[in-house]
mmCIF file with all atom_site columns, N, CA and C in Angstrom:
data_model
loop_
_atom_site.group_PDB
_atom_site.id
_atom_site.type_symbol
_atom_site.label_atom_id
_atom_site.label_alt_id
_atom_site.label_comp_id
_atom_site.label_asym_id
_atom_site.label_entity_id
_atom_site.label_seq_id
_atom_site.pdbx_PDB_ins_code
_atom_site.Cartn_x
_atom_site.Cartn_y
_atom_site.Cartn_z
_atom_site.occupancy
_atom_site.B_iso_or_equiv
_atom_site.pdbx_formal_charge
_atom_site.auth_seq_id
_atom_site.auth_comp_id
_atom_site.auth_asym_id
_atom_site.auth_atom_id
_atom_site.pdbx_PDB_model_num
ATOM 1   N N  . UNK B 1 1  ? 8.956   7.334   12.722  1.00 68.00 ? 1  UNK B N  1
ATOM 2   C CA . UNK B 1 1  ? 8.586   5.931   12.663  1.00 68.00 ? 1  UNK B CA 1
ATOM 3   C C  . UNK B 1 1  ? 9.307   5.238   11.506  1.00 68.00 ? 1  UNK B C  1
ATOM 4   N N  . UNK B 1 2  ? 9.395   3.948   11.944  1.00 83.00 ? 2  UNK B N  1
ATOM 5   C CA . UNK B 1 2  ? 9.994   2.986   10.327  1.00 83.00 ? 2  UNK B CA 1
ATOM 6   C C  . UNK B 1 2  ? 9.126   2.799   9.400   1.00 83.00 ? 2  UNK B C  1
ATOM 7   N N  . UNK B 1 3  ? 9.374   3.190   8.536   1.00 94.00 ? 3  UNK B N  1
ATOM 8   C CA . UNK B 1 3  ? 9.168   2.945   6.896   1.00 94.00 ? 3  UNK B CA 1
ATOM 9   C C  . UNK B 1 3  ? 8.942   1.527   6.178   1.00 94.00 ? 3  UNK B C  1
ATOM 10  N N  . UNK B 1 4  ? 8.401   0.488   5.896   1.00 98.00 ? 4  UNK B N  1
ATOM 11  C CA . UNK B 1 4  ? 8.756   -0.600  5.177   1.00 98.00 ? 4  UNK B CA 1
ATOM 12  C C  . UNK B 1 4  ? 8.310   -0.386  3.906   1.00 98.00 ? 4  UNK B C  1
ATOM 13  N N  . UNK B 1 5  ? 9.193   -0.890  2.738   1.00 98.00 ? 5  UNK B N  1
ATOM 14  C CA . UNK B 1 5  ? 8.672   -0.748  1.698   1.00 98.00 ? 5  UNK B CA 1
ATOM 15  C C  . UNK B 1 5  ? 8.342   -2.414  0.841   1.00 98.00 ? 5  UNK B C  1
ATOM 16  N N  . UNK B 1 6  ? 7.516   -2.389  0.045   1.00 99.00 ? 6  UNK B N  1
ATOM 17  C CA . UNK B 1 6  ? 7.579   -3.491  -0.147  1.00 99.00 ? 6  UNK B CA 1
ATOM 18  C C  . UNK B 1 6  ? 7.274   -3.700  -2.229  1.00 99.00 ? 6  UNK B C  1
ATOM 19  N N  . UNK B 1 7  ? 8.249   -4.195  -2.728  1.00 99.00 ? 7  UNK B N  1
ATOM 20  C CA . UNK B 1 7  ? 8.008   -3.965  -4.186  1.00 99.00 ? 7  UNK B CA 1
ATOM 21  C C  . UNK B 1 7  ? 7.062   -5.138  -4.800  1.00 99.00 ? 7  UNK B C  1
ATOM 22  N N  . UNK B 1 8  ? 5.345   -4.755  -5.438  1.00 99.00 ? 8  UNK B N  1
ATOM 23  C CA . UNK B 1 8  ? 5.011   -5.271  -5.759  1.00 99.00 ? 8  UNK B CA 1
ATOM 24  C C  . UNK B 1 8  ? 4.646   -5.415  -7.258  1.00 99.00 ? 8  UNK B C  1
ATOM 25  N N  . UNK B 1 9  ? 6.316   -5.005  -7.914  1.00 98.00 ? 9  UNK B N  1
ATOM 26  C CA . UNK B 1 9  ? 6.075   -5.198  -9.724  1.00 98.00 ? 9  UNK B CA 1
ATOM 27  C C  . UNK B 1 9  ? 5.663   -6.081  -9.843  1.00 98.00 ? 9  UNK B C  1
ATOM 28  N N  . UNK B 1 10 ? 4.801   -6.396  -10.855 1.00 98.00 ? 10 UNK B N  1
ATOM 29  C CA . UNK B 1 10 ? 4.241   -7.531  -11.891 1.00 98.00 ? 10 UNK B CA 1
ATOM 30  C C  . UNK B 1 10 ? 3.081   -8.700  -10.920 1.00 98.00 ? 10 UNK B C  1
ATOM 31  N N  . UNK B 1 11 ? 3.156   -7.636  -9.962  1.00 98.00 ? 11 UNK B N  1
ATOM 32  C CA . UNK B 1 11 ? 1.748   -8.764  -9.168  1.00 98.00 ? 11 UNK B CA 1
ATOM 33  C C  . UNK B 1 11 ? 0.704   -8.207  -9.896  1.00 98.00 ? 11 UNK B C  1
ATOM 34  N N  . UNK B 1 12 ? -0.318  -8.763  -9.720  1.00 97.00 ? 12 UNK B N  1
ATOM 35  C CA . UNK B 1 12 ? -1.523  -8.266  -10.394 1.00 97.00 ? 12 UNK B CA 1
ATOM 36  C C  . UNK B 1 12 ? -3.013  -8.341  -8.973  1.00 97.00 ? 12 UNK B C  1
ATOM 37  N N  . UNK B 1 13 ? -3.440  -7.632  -9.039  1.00 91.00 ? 13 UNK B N  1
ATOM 38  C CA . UNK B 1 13 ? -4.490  -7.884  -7.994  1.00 91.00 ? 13 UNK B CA 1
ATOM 39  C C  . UNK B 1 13 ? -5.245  -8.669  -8.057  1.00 91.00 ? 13 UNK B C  1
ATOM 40  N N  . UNK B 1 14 ? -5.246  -9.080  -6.841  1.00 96.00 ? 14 UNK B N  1
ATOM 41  C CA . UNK B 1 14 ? -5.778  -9.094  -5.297  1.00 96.00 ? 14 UNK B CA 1
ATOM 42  C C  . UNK B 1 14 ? -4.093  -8.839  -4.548  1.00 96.00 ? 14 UNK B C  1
ATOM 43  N N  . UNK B 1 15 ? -3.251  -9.965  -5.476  1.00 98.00 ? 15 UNK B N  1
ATOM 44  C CA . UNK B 1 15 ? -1.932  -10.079 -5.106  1.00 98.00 ? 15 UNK B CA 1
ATOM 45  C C  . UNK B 1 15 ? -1.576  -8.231  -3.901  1.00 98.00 ? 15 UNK B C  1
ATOM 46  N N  . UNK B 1 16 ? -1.245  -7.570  -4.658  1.00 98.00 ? 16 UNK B N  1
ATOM 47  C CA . UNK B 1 16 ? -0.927  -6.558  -3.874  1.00 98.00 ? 16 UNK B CA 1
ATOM 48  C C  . UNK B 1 16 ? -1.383  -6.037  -2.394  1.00 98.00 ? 16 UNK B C  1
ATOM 49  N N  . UNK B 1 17 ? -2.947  -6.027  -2.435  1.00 98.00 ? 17 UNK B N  1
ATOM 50  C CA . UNK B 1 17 ? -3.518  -5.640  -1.463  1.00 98.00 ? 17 UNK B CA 1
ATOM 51  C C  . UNK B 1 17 ? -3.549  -6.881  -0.378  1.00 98.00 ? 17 UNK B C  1
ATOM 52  N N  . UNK B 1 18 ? -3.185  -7.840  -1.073  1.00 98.00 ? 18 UNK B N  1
ATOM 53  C CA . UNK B 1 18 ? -3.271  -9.127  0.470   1.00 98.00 ? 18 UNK B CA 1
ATOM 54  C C  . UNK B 1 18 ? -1.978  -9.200  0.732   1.00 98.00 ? 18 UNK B C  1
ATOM 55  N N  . UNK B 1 19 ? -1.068  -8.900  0.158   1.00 98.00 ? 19 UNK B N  1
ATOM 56  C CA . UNK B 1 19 ? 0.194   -8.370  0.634   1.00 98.00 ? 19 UNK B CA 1
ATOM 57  C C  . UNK B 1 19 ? 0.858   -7.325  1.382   1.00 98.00 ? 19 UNK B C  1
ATOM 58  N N  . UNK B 1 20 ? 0.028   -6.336  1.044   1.00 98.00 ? 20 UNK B N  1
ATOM 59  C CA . UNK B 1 20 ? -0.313  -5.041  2.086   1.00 98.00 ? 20 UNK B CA 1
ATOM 60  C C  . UNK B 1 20 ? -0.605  -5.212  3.244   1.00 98.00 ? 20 UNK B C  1
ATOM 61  N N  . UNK B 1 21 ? -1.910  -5.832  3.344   1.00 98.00 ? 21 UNK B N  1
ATOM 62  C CA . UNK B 1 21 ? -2.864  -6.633  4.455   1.00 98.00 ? 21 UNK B CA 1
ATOM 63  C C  . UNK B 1 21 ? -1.742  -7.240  5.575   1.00 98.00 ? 21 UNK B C  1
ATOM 64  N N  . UNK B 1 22 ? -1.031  -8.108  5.406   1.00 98.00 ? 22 UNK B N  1
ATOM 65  C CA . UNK B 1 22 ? -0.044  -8.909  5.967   1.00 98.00 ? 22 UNK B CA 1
ATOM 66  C C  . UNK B 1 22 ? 0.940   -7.930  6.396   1.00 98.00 ? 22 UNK B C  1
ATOM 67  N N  . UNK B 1 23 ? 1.146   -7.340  5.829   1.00 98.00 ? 23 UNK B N  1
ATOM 68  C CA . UNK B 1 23 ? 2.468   -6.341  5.829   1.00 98.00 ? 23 UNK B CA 1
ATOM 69  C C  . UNK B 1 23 ? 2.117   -5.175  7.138   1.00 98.00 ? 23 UNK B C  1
ATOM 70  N N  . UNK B 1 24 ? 0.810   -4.662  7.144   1.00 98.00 ? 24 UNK B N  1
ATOM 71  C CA . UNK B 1 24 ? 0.234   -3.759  8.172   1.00 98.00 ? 24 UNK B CA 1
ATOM 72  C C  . UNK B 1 24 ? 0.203   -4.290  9.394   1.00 98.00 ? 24 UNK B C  1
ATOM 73  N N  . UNK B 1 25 ? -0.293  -5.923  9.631   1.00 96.00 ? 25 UNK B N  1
ATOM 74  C CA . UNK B 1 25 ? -0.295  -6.737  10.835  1.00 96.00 ? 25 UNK B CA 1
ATOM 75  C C  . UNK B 1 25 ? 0.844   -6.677  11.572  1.00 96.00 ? 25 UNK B C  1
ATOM 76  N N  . UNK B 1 26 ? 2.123   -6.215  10.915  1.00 95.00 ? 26 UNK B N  1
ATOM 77  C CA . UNK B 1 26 ? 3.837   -6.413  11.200  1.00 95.00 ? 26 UNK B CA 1
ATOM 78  C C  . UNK B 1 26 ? 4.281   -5.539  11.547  1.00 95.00 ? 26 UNK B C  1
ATOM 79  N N  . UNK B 1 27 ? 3.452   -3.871  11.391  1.00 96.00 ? 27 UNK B N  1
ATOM 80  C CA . UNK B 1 27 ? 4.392   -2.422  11.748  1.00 96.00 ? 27 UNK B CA 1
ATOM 81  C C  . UNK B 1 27 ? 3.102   -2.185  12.263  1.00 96.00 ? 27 UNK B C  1
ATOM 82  N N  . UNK B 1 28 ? 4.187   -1.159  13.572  1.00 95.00 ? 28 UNK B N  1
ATOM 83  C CA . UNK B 1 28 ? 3.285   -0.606  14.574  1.00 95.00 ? 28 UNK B CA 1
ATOM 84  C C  . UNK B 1 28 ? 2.579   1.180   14.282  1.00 95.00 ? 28 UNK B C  1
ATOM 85  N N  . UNK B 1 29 ? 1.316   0.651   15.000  1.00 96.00 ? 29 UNK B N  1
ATOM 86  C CA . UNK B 1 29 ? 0.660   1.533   14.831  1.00 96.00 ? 29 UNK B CA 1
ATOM 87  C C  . UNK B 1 29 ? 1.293   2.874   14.607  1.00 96.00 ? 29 UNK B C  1
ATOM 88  N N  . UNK B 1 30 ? 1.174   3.745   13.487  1.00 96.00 ? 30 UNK B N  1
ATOM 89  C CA . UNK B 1 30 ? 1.604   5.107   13.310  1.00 96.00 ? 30 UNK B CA 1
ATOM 90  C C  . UNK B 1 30 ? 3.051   4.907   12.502  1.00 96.00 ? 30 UNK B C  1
ATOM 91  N N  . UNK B 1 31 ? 3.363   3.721   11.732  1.00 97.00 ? 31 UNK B N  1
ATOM 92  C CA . UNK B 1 31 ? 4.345   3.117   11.275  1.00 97.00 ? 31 UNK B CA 1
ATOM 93  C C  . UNK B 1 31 ? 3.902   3.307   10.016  1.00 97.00 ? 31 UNK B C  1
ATOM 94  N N  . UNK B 1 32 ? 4.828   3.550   8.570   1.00 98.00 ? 32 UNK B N  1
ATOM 95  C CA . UNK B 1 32 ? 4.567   3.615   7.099   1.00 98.00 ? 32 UNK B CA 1
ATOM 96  C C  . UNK B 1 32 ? 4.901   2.618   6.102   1.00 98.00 ? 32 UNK B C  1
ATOM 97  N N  . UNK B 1 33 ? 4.155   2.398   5.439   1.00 99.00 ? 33 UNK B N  1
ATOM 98  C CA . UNK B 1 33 ? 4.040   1.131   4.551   1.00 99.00 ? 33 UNK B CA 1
ATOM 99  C C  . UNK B 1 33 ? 4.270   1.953   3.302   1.00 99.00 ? 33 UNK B C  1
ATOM 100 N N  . UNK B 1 34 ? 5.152   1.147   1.951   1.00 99.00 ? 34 UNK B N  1
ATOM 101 C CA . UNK B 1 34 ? 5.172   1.766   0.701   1.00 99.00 ? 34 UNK B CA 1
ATOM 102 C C  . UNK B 1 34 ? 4.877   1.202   -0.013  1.00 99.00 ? 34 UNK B C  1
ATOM 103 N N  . UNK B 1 35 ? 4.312   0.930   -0.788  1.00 99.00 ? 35 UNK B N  1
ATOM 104 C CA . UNK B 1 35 ? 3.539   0.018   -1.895  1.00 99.00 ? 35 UNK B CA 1
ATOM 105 C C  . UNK B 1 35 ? 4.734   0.668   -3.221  1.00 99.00 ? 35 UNK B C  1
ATOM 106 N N  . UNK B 1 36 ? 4.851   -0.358  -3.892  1.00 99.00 ? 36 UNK B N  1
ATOM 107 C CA . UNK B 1 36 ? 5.347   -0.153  -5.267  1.00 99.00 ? 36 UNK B CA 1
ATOM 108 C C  . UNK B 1 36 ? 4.805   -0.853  -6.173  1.00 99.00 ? 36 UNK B C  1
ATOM 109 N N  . UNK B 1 37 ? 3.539   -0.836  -7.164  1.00 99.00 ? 37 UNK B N  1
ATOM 110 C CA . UNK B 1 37 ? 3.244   -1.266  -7.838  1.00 99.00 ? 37 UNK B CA 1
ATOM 111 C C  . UNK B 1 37 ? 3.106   -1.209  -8.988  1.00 99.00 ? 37 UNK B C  1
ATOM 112 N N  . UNK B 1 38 ? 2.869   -1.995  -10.156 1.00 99.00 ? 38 UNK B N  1
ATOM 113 C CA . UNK B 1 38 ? 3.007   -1.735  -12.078 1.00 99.00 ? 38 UNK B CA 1
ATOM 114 C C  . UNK B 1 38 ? 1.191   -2.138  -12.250 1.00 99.00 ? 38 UNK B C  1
ATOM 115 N N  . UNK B 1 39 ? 0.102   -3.214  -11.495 1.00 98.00 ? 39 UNK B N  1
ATOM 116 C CA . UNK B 1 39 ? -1.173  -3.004  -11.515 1.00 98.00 ? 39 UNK B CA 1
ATOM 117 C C  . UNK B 1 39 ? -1.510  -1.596  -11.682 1.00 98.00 ? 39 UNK B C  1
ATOM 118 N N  . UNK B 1 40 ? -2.324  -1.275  -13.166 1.00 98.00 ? 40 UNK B N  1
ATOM 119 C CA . UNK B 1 40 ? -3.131  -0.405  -13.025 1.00 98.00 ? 40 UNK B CA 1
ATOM 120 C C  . UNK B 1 40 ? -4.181  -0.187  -12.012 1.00 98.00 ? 40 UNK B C  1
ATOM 121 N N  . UNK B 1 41 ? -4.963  -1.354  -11.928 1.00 98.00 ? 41 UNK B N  1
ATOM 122 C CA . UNK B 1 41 ? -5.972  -2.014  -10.807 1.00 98.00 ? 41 UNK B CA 1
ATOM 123 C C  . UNK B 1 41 ? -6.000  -1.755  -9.358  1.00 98.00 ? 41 UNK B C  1
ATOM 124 N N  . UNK B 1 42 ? -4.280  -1.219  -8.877  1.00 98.00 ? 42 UNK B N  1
ATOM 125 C CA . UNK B 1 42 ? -3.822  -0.877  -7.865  1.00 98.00 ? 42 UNK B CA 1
ATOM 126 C C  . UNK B 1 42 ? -4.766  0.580   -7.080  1.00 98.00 ? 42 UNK B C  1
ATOM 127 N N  . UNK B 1 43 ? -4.850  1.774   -8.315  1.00 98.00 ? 43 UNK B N  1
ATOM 128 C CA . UNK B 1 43 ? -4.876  2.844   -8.184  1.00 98.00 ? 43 UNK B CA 1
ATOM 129 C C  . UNK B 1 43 ? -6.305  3.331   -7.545  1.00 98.00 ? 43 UNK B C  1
ATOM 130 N N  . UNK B 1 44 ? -7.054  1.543   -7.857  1.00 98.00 ? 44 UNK B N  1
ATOM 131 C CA . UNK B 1 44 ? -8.914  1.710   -7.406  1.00 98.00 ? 44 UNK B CA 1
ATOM 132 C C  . UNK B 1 44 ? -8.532  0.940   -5.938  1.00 98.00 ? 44 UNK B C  1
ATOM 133 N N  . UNK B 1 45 ? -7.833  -0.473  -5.921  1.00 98.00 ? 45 UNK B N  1
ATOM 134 C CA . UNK B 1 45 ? -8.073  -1.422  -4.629  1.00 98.00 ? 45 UNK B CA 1
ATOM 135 C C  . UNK B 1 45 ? -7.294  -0.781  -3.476  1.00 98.00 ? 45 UNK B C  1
ATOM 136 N N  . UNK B 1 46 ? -6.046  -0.144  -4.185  1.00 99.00 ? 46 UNK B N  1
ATOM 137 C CA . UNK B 1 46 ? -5.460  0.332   -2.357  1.00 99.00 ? 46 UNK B CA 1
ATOM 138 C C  . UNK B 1 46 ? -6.061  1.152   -1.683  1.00 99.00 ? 46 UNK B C  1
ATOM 139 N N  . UNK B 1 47 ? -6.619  2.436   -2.655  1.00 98.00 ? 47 UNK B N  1
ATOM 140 C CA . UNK B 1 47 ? -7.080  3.420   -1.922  1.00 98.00 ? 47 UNK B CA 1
ATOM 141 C C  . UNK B 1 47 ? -8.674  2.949   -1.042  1.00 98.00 ? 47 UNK B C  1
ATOM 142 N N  . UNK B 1 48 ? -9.073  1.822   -1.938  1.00 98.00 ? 48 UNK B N  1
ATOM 143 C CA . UNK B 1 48 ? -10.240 1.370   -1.411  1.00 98.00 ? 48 UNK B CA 1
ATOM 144 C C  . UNK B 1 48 ? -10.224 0.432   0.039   1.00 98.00 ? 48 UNK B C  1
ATOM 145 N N  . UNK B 1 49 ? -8.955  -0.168  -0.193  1.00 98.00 ? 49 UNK B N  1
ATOM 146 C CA . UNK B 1 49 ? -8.277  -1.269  1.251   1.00 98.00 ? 49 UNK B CA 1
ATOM 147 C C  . UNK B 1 49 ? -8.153  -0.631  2.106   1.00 98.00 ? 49 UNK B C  1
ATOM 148 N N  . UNK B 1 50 ? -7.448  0.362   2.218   1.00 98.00 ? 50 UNK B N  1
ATOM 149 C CA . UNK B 1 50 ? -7.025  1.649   2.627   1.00 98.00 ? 50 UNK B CA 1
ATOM 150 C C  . UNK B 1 50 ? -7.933  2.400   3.935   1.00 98.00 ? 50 UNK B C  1
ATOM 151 N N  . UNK B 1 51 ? -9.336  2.903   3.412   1.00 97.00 ? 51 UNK B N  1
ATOM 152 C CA . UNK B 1 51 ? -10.152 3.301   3.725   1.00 97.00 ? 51 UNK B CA 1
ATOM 153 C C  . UNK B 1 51 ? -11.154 1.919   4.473   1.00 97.00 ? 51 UNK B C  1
ATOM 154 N N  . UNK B 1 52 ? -11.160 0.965   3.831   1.00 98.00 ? 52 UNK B N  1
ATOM 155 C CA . UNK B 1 52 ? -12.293 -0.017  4.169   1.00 98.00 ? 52 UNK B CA 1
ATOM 156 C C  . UNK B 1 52 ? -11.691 -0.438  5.894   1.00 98.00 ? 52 UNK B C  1
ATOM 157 N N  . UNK B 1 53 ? -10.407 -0.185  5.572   1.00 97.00 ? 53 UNK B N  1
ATOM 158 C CA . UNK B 1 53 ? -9.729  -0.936  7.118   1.00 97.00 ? 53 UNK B CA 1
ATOM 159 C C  . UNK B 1 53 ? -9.149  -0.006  8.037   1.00 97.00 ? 53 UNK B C  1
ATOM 160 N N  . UNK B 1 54 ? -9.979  1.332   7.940   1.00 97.00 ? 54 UNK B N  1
ATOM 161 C CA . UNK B 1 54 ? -9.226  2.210   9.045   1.00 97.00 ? 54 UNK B CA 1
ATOM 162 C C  . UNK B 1 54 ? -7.851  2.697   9.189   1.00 97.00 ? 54 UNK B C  1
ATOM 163 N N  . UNK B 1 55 ? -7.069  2.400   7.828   1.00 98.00 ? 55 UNK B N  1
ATOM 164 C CA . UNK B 1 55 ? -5.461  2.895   7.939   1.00 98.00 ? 55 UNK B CA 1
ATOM 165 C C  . UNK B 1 55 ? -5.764  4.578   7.279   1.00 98.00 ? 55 UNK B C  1
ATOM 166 N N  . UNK B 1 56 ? -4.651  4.949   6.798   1.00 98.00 ? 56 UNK B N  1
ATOM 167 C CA . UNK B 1 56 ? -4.429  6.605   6.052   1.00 98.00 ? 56 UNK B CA 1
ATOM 168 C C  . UNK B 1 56 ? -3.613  6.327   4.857   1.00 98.00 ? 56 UNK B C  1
ATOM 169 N N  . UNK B 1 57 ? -4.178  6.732   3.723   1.00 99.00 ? 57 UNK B N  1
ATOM 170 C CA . UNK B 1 57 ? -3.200  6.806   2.307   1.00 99.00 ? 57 UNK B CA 1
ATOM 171 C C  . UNK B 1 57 ? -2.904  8.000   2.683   1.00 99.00 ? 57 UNK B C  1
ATOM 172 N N  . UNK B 1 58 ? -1.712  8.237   2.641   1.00 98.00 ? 58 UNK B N  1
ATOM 173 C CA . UNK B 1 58 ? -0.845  10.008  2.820   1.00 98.00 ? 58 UNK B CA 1
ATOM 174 C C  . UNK B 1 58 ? -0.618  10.378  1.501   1.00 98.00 ? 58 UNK B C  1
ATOM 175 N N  . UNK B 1 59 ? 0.005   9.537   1.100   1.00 98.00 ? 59 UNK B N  1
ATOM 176 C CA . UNK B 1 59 ? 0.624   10.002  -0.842  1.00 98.00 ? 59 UNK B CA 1
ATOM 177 C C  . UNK B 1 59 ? 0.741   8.767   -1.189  1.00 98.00 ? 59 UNK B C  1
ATOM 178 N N  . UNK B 1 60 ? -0.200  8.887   -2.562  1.00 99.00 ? 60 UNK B N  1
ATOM 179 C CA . UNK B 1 60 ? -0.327  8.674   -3.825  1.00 99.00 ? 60 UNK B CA 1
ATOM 180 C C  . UNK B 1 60 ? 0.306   9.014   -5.061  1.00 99.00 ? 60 UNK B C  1
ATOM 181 N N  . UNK B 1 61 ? 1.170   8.070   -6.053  1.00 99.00 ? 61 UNK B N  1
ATOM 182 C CA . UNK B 1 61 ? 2.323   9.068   -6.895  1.00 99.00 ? 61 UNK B CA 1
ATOM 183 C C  . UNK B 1 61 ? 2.317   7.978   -8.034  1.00 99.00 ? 61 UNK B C  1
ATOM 184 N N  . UNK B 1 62 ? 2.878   8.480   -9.009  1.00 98.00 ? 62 UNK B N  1
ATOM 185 C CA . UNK B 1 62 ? 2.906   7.726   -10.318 1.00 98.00 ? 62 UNK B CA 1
ATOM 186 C C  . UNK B 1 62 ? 4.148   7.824   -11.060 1.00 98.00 ? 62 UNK B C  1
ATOM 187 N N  . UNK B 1 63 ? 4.974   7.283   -11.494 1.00 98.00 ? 63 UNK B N  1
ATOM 188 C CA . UNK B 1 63 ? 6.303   7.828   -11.887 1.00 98.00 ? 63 UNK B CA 1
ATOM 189 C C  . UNK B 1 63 ? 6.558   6.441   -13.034 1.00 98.00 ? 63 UNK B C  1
ATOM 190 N N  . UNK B 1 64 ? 5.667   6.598   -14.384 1.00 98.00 ? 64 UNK B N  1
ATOM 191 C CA . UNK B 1 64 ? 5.805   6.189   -15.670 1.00 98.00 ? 64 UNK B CA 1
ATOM 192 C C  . UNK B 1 64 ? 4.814   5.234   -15.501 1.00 98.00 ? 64 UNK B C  1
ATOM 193 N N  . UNK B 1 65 ? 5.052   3.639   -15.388 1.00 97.00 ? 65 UNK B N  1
ATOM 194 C CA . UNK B 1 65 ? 4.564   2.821   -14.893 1.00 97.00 ? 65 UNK B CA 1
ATOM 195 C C  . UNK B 1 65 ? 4.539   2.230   -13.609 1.00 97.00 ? 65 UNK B C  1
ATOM 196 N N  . UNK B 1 66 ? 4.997   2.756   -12.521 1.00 99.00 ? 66 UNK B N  1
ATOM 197 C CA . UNK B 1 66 ? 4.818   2.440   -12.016 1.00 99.00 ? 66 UNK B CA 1
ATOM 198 C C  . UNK B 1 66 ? 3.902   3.200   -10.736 1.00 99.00 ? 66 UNK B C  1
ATOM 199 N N  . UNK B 1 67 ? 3.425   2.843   -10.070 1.00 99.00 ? 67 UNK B N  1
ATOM 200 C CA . UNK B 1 67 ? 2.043   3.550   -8.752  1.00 99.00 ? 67 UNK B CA 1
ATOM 201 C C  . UNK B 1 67 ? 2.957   2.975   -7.332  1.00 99.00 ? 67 UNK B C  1
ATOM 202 N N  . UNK B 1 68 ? 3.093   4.306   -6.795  1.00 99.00 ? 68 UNK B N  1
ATOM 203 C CA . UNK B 1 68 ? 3.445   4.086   -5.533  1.00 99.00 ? 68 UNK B CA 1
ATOM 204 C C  . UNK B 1 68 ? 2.615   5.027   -4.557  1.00 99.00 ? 68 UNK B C  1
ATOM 205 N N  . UNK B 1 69 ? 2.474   3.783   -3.343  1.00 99.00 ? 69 UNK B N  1
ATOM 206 C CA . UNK B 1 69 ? 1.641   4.070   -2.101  1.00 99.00 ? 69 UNK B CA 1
ATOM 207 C C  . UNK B 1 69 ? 1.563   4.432   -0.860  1.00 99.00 ? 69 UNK B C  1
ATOM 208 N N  . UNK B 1 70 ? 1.701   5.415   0.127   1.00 99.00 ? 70 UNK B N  1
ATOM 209 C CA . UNK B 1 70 ? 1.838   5.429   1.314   1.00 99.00 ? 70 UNK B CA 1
ATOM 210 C C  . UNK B 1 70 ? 1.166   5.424   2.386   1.00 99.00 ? 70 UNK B C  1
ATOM 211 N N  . UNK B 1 71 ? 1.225   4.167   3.307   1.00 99.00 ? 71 UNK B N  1
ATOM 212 C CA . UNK B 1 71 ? -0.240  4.103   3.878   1.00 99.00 ? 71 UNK B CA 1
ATOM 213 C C  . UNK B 1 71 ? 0.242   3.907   5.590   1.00 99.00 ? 71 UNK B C  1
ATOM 214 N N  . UNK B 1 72 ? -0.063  4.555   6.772   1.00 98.00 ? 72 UNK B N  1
ATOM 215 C CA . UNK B 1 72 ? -0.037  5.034   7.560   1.00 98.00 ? 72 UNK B CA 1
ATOM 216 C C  . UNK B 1 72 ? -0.682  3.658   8.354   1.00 98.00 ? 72 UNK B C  1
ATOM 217 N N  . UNK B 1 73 ? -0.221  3.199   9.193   1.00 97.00 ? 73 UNK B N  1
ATOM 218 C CA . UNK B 1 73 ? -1.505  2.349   10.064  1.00 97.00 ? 73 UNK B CA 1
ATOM 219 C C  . UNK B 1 73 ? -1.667  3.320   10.769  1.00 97.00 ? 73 UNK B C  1
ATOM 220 N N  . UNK B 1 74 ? -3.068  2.788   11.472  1.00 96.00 ? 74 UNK B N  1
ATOM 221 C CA . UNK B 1 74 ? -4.180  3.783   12.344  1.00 96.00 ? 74 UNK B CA 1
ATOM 222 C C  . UNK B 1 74 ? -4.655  2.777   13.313  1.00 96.00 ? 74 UNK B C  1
ATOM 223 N N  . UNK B 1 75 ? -4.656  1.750   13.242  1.00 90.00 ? 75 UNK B N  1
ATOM 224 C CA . UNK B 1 75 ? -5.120  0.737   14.429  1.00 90.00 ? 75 UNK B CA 1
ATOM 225 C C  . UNK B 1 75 ? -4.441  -0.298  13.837  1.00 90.00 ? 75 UNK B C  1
#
C-alpha cells in the first residue's frame, strides 16, 4: 500500500491530530500514514486519536526531538 507522510514540526496540538484526521479521510483503507512530529503532547493525543477512531498505530519511534508515527487506516 502507499505510504503518505506528512511533516508536522513545530505544530503544537490539536494542530497535528486534526491534520492526521484529514489526512486518513484521503488514503484508502489498509493505506499508511506517517506523522512527524517535535509536540511532546503528540506522544499522549495520537496514540489516543488513534485508538478513539478505529485506525492501528504500528510503530511508534523517537529519534532526538523529534516523534514519529505510523498509523494504518482500518475503516
Amino acid at each position: 500500500m502507499k505510504e503518505t507522510r506528512l511533516d508536522l514540526r513545530g505544530l503544537r496540538c490539536p494542530y497535528p491530530v486534526l491534520r492526521a484526521k484529514k489526512a486518513l479521510r484521503d488514503i484508502d483503507i489498509g493505506g499508511e500514514l506517517v506523522l512527524e512530529c517535535t509536540d511532546p503532547l503528540t506522544v499522549i493525543d495520537v496514540p489516543h486519536f488513534v485508538s478513539q477512531t478505529g485506525h492501528a498505530l504500528v510503530a511508534q519511534d523517537r529519534q532526538d526531538d523529534l516523534f514519529i508515527f505510523r498509523i494504518v487506516r482500518k475503516r
